[in-house]
mmCIF file of C-alpha atoms and ligand atoms in Angstrom:
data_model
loop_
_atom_site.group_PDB
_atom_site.id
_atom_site.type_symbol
_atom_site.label_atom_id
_atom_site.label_comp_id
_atom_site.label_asym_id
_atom_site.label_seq_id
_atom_site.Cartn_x
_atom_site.Cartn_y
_atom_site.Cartn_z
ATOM 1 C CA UNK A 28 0.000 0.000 0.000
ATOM 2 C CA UNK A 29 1.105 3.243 -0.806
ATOM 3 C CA UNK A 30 2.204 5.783 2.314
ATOM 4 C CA UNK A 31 -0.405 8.727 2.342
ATOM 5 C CA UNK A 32 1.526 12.079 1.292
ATOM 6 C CA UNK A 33 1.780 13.984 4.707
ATOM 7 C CA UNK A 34 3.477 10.516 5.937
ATOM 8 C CA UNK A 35 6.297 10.457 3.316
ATOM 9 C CA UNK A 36 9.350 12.410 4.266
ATOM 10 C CA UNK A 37 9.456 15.853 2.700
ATOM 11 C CA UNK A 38 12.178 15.774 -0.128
ATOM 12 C CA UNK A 39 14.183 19.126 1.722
ATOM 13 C CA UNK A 40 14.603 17.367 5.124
ATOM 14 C CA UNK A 41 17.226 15.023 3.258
ATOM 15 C CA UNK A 42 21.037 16.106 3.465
ATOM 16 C CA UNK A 43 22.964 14.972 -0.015
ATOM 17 C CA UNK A 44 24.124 12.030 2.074
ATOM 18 C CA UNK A 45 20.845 11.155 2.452
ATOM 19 C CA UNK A 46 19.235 11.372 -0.444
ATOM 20 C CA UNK A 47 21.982 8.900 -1.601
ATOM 21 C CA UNK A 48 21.059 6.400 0.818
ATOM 22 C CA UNK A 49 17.400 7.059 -0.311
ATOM 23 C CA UNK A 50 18.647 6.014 -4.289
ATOM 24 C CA UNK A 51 20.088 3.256 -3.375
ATOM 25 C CA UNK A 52 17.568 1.917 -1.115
ATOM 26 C CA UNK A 53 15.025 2.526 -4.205
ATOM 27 C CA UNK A 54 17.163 0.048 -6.438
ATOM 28 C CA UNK A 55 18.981 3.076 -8.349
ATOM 29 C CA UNK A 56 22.249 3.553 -8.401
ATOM 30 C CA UNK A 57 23.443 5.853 -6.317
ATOM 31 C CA UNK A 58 24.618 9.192 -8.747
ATOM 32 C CA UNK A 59 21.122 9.675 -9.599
ATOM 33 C CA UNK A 60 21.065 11.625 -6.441
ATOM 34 C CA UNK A 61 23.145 14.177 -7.915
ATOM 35 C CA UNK A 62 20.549 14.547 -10.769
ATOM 36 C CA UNK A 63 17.754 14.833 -7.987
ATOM 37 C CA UNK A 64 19.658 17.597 -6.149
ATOM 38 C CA UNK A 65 20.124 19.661 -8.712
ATOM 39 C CA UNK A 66 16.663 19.117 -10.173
ATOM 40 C CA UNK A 67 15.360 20.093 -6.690
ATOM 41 C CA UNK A 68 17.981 22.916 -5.759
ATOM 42 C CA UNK A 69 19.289 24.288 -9.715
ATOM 43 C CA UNK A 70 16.587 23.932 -11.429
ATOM 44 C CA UNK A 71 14.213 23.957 -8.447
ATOM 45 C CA UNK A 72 11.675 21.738 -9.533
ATOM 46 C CA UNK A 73 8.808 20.636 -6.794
ATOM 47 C CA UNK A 74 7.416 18.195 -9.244
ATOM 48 C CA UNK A 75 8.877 14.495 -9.290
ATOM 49 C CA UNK A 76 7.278 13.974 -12.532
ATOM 50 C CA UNK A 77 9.228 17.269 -14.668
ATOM 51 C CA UNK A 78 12.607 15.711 -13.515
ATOM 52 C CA UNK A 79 12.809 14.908 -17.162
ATOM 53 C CA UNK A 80 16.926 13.985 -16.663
ATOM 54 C CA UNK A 81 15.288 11.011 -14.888
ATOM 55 C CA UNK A 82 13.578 8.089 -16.159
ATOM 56 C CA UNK A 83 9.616 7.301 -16.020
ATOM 57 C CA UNK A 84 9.796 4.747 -13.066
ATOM 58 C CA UNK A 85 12.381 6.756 -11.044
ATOM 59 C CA UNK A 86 10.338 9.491 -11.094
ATOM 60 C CA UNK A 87 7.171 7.797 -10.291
ATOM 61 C CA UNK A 88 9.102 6.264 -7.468
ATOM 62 C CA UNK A 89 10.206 9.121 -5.988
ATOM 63 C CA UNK A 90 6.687 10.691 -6.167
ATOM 64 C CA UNK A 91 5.645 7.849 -4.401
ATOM 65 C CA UNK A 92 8.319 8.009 -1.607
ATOM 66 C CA UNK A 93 8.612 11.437 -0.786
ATOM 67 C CA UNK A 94 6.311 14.777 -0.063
ATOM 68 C CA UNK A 95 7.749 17.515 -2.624
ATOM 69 C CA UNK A 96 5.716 20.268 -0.533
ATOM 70 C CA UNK A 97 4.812 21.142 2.860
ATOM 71 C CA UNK A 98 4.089 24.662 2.592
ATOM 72 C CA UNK A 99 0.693 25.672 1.679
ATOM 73 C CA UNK A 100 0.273 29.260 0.830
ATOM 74 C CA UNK A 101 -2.496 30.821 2.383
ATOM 75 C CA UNK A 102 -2.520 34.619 1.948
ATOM 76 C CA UNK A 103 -0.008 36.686 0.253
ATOM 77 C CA UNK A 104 0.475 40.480 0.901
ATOM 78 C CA UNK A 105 2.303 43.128 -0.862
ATOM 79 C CA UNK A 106 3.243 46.202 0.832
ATOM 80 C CA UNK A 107 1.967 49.386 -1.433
ATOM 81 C CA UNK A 108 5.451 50.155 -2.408
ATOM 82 C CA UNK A 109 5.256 46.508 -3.836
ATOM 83 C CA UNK A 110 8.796 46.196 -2.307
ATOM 84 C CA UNK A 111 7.958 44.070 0.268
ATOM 85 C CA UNK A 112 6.194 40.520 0.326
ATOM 86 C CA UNK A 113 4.145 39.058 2.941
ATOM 87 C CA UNK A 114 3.468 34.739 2.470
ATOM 88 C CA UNK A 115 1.657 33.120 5.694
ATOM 89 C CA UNK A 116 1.804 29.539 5.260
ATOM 90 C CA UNK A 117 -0.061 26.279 6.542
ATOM 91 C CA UNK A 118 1.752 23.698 7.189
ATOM 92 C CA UNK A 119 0.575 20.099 7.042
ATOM 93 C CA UNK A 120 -0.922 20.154 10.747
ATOM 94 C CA UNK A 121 -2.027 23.411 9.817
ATOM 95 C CA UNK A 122 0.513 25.407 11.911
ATOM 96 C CA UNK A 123 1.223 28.522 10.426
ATOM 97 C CA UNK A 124 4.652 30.796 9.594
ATOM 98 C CA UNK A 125 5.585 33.422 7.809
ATOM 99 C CA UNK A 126 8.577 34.364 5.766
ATOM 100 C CA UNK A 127 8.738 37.706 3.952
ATOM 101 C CA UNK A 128 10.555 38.790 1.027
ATOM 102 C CA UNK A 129 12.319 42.266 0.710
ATOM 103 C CA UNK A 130 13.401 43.793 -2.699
ATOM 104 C CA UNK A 131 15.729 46.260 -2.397
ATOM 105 C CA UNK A 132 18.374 47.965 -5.153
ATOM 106 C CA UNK A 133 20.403 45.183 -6.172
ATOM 107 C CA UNK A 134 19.371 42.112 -3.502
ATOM 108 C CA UNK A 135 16.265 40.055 -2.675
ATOM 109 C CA UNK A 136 16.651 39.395 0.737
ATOM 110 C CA UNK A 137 14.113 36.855 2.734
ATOM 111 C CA UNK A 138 13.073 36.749 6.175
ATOM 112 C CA UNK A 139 12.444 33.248 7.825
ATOM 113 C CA UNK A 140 10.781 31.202 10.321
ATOM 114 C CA UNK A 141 12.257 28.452 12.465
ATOM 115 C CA UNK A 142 10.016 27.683 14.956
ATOM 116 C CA UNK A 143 6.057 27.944 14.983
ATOM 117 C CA UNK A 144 5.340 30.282 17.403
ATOM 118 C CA UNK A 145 8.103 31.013 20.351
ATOM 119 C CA UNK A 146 8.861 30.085 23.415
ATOM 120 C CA UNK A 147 10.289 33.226 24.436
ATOM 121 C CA UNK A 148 7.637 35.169 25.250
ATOM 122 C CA UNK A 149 9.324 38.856 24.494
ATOM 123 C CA UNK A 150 6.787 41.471 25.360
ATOM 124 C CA UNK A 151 6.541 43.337 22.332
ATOM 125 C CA UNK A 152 6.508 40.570 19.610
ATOM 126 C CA UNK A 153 3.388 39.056 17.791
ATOM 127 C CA UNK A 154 4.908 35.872 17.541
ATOM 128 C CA UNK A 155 5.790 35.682 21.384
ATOM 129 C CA UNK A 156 2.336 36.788 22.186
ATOM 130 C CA UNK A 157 0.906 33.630 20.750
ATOM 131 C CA UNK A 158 3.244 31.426 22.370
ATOM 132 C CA UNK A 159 5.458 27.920 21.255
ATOM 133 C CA UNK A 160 3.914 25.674 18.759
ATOM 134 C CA UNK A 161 6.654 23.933 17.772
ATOM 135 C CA UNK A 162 10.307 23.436 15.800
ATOM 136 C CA UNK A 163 10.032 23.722 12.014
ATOM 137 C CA UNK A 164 12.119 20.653 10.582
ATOM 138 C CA UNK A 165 15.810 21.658 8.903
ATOM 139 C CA UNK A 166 13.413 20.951 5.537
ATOM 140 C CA UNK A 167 10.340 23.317 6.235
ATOM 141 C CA UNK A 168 13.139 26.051 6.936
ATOM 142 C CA UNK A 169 14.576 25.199 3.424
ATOM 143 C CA UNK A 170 11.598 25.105 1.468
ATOM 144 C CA UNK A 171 10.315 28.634 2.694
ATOM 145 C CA UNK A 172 13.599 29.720 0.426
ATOM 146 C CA UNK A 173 13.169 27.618 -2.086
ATOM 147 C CA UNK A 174 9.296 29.148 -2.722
ATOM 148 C CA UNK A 175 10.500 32.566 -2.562
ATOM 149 C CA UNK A 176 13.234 31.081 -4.827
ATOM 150 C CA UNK A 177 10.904 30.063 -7.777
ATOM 151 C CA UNK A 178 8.924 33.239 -7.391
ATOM 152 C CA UNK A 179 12.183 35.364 -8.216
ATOM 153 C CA UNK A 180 13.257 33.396 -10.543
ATOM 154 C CA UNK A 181 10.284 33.709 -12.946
ATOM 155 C CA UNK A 182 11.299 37.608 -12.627
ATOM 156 C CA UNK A 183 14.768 36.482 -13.531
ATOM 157 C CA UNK A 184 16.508 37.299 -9.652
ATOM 158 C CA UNK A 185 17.686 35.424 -7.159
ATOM 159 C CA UNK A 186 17.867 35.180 -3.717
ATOM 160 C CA UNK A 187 21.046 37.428 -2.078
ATOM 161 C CA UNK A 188 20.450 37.401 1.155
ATOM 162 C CA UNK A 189 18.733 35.279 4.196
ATOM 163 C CA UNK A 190 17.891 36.397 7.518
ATOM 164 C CA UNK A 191 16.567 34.039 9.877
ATOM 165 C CA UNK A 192 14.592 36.242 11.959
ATOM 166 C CA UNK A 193 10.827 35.349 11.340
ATOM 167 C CA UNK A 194 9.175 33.798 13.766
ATOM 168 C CA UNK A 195 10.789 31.140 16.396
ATOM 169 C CA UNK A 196 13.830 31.408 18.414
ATOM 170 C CA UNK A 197 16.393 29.676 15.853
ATOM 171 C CA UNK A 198 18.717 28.701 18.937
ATOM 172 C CA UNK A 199 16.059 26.670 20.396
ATOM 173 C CA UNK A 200 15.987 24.944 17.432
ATOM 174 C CA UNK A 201 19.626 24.774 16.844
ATOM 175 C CA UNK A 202 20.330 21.752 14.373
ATOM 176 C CA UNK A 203 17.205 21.879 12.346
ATOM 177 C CA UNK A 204 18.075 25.858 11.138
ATOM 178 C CA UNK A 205 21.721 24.706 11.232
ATOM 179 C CA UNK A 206 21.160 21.753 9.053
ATOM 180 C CA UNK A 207 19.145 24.014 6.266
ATOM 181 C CA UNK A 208 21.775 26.904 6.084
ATOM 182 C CA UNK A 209 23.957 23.845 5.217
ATOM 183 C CA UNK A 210 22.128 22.483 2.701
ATOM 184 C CA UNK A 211 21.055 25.615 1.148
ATOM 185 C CA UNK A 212 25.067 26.474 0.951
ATOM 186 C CA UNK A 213 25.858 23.504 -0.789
ATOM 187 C CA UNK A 214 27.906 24.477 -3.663
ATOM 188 C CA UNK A 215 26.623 21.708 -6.284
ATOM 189 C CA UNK A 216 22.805 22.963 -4.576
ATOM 190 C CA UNK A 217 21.479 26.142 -4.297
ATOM 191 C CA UNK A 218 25.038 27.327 -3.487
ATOM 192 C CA UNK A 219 24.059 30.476 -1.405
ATOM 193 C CA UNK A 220 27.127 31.331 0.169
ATOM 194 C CA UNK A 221 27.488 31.335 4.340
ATOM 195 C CA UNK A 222 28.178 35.008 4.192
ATOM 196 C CA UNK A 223 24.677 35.940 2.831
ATOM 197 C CA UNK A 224 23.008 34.346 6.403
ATOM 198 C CA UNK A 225 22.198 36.171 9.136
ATOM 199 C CA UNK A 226 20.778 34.284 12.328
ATOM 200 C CA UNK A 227 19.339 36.212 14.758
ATOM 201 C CA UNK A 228 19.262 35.245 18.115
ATOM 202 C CA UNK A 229 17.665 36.372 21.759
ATOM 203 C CA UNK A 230 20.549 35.558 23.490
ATOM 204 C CA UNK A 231 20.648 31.598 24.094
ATOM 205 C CA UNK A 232 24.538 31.961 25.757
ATOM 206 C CA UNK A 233 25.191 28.123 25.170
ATOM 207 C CA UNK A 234 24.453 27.814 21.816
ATOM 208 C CA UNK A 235 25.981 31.185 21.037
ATOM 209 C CA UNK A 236 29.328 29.106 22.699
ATOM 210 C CA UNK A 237 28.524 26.113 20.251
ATOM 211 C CA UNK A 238 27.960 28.272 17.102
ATOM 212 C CA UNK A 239 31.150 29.893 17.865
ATOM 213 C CA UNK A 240 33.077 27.062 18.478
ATOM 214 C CA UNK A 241 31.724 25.883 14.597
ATOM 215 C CA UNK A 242 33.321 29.214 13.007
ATOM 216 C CA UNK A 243 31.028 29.752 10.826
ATOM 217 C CA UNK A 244 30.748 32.464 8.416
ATOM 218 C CA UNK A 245 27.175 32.845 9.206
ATOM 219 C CA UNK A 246 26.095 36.617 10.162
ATOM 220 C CA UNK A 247 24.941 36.241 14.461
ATOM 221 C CA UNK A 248 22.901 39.807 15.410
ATOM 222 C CA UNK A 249 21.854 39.193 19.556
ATOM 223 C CA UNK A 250 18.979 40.841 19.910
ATOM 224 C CA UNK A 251 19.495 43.248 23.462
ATOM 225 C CA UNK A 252 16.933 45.827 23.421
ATOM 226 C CA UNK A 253 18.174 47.019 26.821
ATOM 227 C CA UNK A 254 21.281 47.628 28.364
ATOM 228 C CA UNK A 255 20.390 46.614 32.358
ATOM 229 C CA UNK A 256 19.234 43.679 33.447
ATOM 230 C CA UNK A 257 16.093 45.191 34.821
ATOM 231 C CA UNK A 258 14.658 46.755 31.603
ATOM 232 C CA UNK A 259 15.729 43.876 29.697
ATOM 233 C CA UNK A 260 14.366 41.200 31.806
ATOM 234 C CA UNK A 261 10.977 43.250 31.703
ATOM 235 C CA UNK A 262 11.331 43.075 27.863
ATOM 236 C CA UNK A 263 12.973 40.142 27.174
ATOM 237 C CA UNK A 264 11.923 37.276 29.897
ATOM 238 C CA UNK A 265 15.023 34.929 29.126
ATOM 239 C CA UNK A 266 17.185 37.692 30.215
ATOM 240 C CA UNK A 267 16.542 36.302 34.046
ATOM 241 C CA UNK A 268 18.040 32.769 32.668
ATOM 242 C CA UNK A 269 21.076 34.694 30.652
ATOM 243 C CA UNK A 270 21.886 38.307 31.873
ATOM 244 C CA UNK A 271 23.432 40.987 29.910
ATOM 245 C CA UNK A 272 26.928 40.812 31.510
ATOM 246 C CA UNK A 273 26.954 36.984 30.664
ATOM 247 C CA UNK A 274 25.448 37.665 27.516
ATOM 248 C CA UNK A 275 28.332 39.751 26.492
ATOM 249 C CA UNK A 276 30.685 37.776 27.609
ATOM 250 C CA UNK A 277 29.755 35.373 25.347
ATOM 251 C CA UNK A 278 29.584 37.602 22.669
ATOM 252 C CA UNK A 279 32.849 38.796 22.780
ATOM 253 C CA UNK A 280 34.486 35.575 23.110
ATOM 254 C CA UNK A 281 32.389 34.889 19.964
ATOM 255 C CA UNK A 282 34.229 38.017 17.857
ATOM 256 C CA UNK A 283 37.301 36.907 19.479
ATOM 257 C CA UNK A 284 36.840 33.157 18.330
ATOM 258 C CA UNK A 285 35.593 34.066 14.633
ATOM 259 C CA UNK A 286 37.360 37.763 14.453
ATOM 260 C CA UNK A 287 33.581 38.470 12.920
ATOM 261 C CA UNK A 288 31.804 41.191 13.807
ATOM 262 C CA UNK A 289 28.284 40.968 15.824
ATOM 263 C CA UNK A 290 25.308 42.697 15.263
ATOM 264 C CA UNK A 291 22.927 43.879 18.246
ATOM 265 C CA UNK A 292 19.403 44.488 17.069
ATOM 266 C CA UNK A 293 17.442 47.608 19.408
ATOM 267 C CA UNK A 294 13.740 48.323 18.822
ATOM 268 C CA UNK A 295 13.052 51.734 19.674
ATOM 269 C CA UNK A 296 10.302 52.119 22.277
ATOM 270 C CA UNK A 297 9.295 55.652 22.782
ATOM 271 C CA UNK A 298 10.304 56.896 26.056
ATOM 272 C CA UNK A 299 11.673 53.373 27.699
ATOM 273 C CA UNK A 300 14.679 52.824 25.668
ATOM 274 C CA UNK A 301 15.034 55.237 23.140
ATOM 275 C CA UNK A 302 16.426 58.349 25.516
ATOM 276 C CA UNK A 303 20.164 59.485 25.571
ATOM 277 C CA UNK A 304 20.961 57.912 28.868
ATOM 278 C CA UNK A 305 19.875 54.684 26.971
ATOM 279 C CA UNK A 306 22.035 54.862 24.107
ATOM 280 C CA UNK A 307 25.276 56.124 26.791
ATOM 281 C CA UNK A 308 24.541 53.188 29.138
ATOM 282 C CA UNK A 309 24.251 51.183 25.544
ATOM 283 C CA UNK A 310 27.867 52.656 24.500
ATOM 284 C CA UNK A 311 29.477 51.740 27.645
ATOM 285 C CA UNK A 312 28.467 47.932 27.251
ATOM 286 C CA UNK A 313 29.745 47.842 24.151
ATOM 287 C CA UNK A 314 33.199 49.654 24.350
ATOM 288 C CA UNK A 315 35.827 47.772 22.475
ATOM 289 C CA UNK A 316 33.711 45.086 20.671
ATOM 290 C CA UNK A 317 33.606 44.614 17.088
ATOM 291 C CA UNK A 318 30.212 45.570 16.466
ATOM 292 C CA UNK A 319 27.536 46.808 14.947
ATOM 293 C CA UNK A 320 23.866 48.357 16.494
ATOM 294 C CA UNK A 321 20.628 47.698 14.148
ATOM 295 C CA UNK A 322 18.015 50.176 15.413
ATOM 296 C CA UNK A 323 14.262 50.064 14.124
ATOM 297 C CA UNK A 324 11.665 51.844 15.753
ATOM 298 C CA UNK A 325 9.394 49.255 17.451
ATOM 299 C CA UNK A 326 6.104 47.751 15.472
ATOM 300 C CA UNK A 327 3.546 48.136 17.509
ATOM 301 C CA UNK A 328 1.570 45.028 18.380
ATOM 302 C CA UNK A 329 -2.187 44.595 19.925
ATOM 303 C CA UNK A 330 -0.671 43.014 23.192
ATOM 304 C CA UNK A 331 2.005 45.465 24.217
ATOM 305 C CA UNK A 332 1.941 48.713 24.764
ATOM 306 C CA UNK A 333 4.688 50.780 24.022
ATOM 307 C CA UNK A 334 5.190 52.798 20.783
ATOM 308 C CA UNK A 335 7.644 53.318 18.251
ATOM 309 C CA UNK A 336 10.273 56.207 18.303
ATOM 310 C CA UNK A 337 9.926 59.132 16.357
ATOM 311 C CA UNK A 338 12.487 58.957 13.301
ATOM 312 C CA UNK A 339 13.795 62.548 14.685
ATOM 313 C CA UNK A 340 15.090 60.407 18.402
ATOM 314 C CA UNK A 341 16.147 57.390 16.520
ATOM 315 C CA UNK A 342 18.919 59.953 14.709
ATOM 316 C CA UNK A 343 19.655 61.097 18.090
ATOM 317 C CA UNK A 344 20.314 57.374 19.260
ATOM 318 C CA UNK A 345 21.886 56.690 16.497
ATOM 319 C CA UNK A 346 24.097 59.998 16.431
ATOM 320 C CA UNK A 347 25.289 59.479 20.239
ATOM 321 C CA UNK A 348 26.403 55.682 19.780
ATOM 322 C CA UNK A 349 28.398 57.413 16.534
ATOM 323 C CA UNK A 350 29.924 59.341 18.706
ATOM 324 C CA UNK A 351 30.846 57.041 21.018
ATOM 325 C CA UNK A 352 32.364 54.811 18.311
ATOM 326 C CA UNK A 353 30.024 52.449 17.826
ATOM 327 C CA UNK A 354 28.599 51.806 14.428
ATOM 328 C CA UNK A 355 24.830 52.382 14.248
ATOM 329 C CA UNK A 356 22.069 52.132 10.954
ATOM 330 C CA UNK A 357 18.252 52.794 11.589
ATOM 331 C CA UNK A 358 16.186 50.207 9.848
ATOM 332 C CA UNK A 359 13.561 51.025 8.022
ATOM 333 C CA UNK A 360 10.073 49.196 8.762
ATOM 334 C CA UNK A 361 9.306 47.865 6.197
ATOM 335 C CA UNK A 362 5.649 46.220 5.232
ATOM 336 C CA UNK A 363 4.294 48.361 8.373
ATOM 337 C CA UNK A 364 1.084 48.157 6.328
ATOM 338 C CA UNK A 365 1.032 44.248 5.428
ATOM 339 C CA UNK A 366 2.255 43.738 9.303
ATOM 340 C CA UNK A 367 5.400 41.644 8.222
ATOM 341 C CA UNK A 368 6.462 42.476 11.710
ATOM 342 C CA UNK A 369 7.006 39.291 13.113
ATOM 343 C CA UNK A 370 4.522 36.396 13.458
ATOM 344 C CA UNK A 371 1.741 39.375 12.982
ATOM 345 C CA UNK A 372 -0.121 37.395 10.400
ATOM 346 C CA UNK A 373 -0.225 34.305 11.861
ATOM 347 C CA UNK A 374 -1.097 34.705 15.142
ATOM 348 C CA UNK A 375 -4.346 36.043 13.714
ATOM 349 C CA UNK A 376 -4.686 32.899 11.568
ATOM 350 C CA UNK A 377 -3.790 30.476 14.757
HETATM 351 N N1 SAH B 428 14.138 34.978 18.222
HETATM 352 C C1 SAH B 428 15.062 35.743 17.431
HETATM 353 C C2 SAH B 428 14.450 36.179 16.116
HETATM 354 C C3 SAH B 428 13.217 36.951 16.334
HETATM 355 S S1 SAH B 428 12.640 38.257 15.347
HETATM 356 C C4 SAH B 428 15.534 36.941 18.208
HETATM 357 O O1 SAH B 428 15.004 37.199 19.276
HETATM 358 O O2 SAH B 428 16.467 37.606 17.768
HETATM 359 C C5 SAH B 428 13.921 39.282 14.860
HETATM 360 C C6 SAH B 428 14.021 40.622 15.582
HETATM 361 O O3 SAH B 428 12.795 41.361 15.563
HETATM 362 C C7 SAH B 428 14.424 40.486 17.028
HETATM 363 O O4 SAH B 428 15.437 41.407 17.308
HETATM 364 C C8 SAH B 428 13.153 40.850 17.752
HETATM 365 O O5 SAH B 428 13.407 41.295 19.058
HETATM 366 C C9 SAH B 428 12.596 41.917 16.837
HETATM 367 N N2 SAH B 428 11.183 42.220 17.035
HETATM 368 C C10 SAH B 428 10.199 41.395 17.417
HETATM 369 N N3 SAH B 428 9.033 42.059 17.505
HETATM 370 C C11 SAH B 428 9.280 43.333 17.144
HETATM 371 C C12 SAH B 428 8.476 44.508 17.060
HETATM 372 N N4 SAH B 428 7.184 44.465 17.340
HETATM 373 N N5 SAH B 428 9.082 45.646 16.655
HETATM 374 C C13 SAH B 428 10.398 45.689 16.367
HETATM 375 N N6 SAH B 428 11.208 44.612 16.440
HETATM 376 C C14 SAH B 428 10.663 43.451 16.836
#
């Protein structure tokens, strides 16, 4: 009897290595995995049966044996500026995630989801606000780049750029987003180099250790918000687990391990972190570190209720960490109007 389609495992979850083991174990021999890799990350082809390098039976076989899908589009937004693209997905136990595209000169950058809801329960975020569903698998990470993939290509771009900061905490879910950088890197694959992934992260210290340890090329941006342990903590509940002076310890021995620079993300909240003795205390934690600060004035979201900056403080901010020596570029919001802020969308649809 055949296995129904939601039981057969999804085509991205499989590493090269595996997807050898799964030709062989299919009665092929084994370099038609190359031709299926390629079909699936080259040519990126989500239909067994227009894998025309491959013969009739192979690709019935592989039809048969694996899901080529698990994302199910279910609205799809466009910001009025048409620069920015909104996709909430089902997935087959009809969880839902987002990932959002961003077109900007000269790169297509994507934003994307580890984790179905969070776990970490940060006050101002959408996603927190709805709580943990669960991990995405390494494959359902992959494929929201591969859709976004096919989309650009028909308009004859490519993906430049990933960040992984949709919704989920991708430390908590360490292998899984580990595992899909990897195979989306694959040079014979989709061959998108380490450099063009960014990983954003709340500040899990051991795993910041691990990923450190890998030296990666990977982009890390630690999302601090605050610069004392009370304000943060308020903000950011984890901060009671891993506290900022910890926390930066951990990040410079990452810059020192990797010689890479880190990014800190900082959503400006009118009033609560966004005055000058907030961006001095914020200068004096990061003396001496190779470094960079993100700031974007906060999205607001139904369940919190601070406010975003005005773009006149957020130069201020920015202008007195400048001073101070420390790098500083205010993001724009973009897709205010589709709410691509994170998990917005689908914490409606859950
Ligand atoms: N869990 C990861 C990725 C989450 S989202 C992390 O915490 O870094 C990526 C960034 O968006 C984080 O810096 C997060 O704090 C920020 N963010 C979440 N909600 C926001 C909001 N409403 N306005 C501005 N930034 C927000």
């Amino acid at each position: 009897m055949e296995t129904p389609n939601e039981q057969r495992p999804l085509i991205y979850d499989l590493s090269f290595s595996d997807l050898q083991e799964a030709v062989k174990a299919l009665g092929e021999p084994v370099f038609r995995a190359k031709q299926i890799w390629q079909a699936v990350y080259v040519d990126l082809i989500s239909d067994p049966e227009e894998i025309t390098t491959l013969g009739k039976s192979l690709r019935q076989k592989l039809g048969s044996s694996f899901r080529f899908t698990s994302l199910n589009p279910i609205t799809t937004l466009s910001s009025s500026d048409g620069h920015t693209i909104k996709t909430l997905f089902e997935l087959p136990d009809k969880r839902a995630i987002e990932a959002v595209l961003m077109y900007y000169d000269e790169r297509q950058t994507l934003c994307i989801s580890t984790q179905a809801g969070c776990a970490m329960n940060c006050a101002f975020c959408a996603t927190g606000q709805m709580g943990f569903k669960r991990n995405l698998t390494s494959g359902e990470i992959v494929e929201q780049v591969i859709f976004y993939a096919k989309q650009l290509k028909s308009e004859q771009k490519v993906v430049t750029n990933v960040v992984i900061m949709g919704m989920g905490e991708p430390f908590s879910n360490y292998e899984a987003t580990l595992a899909a950088v990897d195979r989306l890197n694959d040079p014979t694959g989709m061959n998108l180099g380490a450099r063009r992934f960014t990983i954003s992260t709340v500040g899990i210290i051991p795993m910041i250790e691990k990923f450190a340890s890998e030296k990666r090329q990977v982009n890390l941006a630690v999302s601090l918000h605050a610069a004392n342990d009370e304000l943060r903590s308020s903000l950011l509940p984890i901060n009671k687990t891993y506290p900022i002076f910890a926390l930066l310890q951990s990040c410079r021995n990452y810059v020192e391990q990797t010689g890479r620079r880190i990014t800190f993300e900082w959503a400006l909240i009118d009033g609560i972190n966004d005055r000058d003795s907030d961006a001095l205390e914020l200068a004096e934690l990061l003396k001496g570190l190779l470094c960079h600060v993100n700031v974007i004035p906060l999205n607001p979201t139904n369940n919190f209720s601070g406010q975003a900056t005005t773009q006149k403080r957020a130069e201020a901010f920015k202008a007195i960490l400048e001073t101070k020596g420390i790098p500083c570029t205010i993001r724009l919001r973009r897709g205010i109007d589709i709410k691509a802020g994170c998990g917005q969308l689908a914490s409606q649809h859950e």
